[in-house]
mmCIF file with all atom_site columns, C-alpha atoms in Angstrom:
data_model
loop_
_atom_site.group_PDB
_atom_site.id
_atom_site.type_symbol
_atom_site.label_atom_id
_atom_site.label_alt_id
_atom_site.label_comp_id
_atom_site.label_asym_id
_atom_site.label_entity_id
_atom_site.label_seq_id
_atom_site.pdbx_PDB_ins_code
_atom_site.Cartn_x
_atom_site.Cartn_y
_atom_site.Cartn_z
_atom_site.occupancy
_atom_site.B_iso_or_equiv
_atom_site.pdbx_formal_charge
_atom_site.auth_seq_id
_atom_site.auth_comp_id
_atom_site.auth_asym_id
_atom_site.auth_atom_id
_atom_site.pdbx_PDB_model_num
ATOM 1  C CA . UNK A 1 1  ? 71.356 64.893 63.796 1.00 62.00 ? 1  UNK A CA 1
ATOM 2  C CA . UNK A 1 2  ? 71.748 65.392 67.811 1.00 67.00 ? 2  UNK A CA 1
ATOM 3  C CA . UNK A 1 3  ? 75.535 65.639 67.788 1.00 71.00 ? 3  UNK A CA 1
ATOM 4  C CA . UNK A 1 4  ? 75.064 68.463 65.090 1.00 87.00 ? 4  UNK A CA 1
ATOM 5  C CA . UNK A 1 5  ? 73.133 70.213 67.260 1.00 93.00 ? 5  UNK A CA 1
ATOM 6  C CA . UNK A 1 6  ? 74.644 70.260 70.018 1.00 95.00 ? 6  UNK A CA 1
ATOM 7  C CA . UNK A 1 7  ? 77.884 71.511 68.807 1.00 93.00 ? 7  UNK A CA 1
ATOM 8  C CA . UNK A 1 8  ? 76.324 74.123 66.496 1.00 95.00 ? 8  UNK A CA 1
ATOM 9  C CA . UNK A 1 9  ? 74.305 75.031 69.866 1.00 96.00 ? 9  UNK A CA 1
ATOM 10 C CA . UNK A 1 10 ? 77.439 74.569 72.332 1.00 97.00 ? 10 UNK A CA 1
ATOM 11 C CA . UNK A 1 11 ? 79.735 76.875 70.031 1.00 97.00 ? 11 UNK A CA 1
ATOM 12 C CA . UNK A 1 12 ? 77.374 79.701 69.508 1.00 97.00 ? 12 UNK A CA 1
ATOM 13 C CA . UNK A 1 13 ? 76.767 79.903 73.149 1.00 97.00 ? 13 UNK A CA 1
ATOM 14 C CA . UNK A 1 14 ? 80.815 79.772 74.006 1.00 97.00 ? 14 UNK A CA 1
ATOM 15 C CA . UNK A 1 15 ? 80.796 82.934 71.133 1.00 97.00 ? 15 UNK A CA 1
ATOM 16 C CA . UNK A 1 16 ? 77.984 84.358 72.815 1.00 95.00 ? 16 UNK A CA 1
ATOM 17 C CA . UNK A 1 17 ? 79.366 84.595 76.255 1.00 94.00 ? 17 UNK A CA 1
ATOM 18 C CA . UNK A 1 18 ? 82.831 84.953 75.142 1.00 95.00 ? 18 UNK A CA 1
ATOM 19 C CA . UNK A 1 19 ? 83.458 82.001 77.493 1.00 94.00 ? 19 UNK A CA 1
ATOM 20 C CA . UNK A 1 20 ? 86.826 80.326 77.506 1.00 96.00 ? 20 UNK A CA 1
ATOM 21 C CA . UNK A 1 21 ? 87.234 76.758 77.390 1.00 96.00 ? 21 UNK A CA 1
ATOM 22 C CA . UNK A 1 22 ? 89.838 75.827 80.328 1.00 97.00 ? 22 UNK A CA 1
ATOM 23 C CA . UNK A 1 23 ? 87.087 78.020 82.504 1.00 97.00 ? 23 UNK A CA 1
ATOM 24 C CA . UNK A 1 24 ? 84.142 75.471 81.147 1.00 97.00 ? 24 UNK A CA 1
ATOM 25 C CA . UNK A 1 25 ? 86.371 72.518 81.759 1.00 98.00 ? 25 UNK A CA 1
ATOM 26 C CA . UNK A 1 26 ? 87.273 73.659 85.455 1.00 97.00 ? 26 UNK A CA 1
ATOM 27 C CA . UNK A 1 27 ? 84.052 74.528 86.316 1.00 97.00 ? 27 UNK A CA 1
ATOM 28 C CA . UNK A 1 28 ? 82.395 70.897 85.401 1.00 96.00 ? 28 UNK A CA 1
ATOM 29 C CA . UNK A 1 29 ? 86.266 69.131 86.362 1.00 96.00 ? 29 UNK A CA 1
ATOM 30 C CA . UNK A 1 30 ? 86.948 67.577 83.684 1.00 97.00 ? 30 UNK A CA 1
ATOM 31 C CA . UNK A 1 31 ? 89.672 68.299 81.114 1.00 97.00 ? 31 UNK A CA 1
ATOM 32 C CA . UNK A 1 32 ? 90.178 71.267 77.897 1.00 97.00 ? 32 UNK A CA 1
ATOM 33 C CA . UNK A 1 33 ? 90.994 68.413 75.611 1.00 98.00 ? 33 UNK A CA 1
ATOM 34 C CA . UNK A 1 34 ? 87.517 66.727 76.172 1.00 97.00 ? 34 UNK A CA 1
ATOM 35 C CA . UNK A 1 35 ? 85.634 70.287 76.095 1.00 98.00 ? 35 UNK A CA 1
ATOM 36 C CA . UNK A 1 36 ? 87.228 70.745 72.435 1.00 97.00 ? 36 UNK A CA 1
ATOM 37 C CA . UNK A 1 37 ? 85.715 67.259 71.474 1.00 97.00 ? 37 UNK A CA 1
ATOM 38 C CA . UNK A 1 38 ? 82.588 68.698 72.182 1.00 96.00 ? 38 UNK A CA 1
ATOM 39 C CA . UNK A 1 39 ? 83.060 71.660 70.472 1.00 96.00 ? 39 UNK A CA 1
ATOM 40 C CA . UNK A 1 40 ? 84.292 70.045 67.189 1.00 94.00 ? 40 UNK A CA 1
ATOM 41 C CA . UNK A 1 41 ? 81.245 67.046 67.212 1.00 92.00 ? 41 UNK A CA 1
ATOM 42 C CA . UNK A 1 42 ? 83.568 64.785 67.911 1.00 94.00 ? 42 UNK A CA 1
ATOM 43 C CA . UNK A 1 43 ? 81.731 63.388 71.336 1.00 95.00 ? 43 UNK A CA 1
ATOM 44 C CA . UNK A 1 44 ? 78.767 64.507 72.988 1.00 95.00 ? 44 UNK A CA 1
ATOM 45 C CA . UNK A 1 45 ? 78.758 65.376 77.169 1.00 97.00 ? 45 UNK A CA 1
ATOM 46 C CA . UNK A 1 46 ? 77.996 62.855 79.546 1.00 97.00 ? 46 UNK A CA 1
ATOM 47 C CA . UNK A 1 47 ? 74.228 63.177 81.489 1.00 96.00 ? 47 UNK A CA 1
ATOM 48 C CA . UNK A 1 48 ? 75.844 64.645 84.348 1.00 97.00 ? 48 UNK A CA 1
ATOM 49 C CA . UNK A 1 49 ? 77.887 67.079 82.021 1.00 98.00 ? 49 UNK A CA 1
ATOM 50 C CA . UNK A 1 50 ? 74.988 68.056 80.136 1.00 97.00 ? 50 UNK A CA 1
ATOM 51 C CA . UNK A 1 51 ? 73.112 69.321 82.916 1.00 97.00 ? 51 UNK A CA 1
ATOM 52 C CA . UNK A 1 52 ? 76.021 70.916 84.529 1.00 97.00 ? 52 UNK A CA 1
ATOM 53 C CA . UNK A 1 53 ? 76.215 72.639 81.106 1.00 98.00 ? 53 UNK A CA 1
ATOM 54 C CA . UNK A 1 54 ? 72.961 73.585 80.802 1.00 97.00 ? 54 UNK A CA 1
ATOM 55 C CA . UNK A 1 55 ? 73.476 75.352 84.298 1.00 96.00 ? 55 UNK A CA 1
ATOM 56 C CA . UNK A 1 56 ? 76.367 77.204 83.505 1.00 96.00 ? 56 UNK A CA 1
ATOM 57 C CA . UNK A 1 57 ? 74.801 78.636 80.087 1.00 96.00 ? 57 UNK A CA 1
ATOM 58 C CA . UNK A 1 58 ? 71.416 79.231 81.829 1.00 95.00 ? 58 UNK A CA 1
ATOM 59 C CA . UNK A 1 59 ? 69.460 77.101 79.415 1.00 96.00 ? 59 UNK A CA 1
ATOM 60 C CA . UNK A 1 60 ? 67.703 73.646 79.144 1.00 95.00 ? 60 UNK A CA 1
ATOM 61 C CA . UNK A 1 61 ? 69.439 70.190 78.352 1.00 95.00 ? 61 UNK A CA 1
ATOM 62 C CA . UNK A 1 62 ? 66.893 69.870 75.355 1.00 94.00 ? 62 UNK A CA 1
ATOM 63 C CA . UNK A 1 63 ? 67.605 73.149 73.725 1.00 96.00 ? 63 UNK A CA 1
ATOM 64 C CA . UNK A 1 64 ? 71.551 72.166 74.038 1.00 96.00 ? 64 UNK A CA 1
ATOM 65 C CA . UNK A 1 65 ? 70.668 68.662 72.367 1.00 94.00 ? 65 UNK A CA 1
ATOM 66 C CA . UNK A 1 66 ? 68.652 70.201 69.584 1.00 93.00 ? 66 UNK A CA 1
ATOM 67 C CA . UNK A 1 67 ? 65.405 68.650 70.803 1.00 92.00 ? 67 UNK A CA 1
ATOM 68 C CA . UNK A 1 68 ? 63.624 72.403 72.047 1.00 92.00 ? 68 UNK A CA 1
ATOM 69 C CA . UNK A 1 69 ? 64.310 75.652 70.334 1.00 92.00 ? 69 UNK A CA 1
ATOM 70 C CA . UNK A 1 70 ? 63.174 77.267 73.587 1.00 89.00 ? 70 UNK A CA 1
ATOM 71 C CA . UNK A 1 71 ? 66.499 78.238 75.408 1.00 87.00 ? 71 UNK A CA 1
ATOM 72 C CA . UNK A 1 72 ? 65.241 78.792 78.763 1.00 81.00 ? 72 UNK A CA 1
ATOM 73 C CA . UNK A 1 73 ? 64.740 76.460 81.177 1.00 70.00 ? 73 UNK A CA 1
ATOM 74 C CA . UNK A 1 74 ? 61.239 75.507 82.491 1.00 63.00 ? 74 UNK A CA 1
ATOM 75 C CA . UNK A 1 75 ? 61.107 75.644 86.471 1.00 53.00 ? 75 UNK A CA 1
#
C-alpha cells in the first residue's frame, strides 16, 4: 500500500539525516502536528508537499511514494 510506503520511506529518511521535525515543518510552512501525521501513516503530503519533500531529502517523489526503489532523482 502507498501510504505504507511512504511512511516506512519518510521515517527512515528523518533517521537517516537525523532531521528534526519542527525543522521539516518550517521549511515546507506548514505545522509539526501535520508532519507527525505523516510520519505515523495517518495522512499522506499534499502534491506541493511531496515535491518540496522530495527536495529537501534529495530524492524523487516516486521513491518517497513507494512507486521507484531508485532514490535519486532523474534530471
Amino acid at each position: 500500500m502507498i501510504q505504507n510506503k511512504f511512511y516506512e520511506r519518510f521515517n527512515a529518511l528523518i533517521a537517516e539525516r537525523g532531521t528534526k521535525v519542527t525543522w521539516i515543518a518550517k521549511k515546507i510552512r506548514t505545522n509539526a502536528q501535520t508532519v507527525r501525521r505523516w510520519r505515523s501513516g495517518e495522512t499522506l503530503p499534499s502534491a506541493e508537499n511531496l515535491m518540496m519533500l522530495a527536495e529537501i531529502f534529495h530524492t524523487s517523489i516516486d521513491y518517497l511514494m513507494g512507486l521507484s526503489d531508485e532514490r535519486s532523482r532523474k534530471q
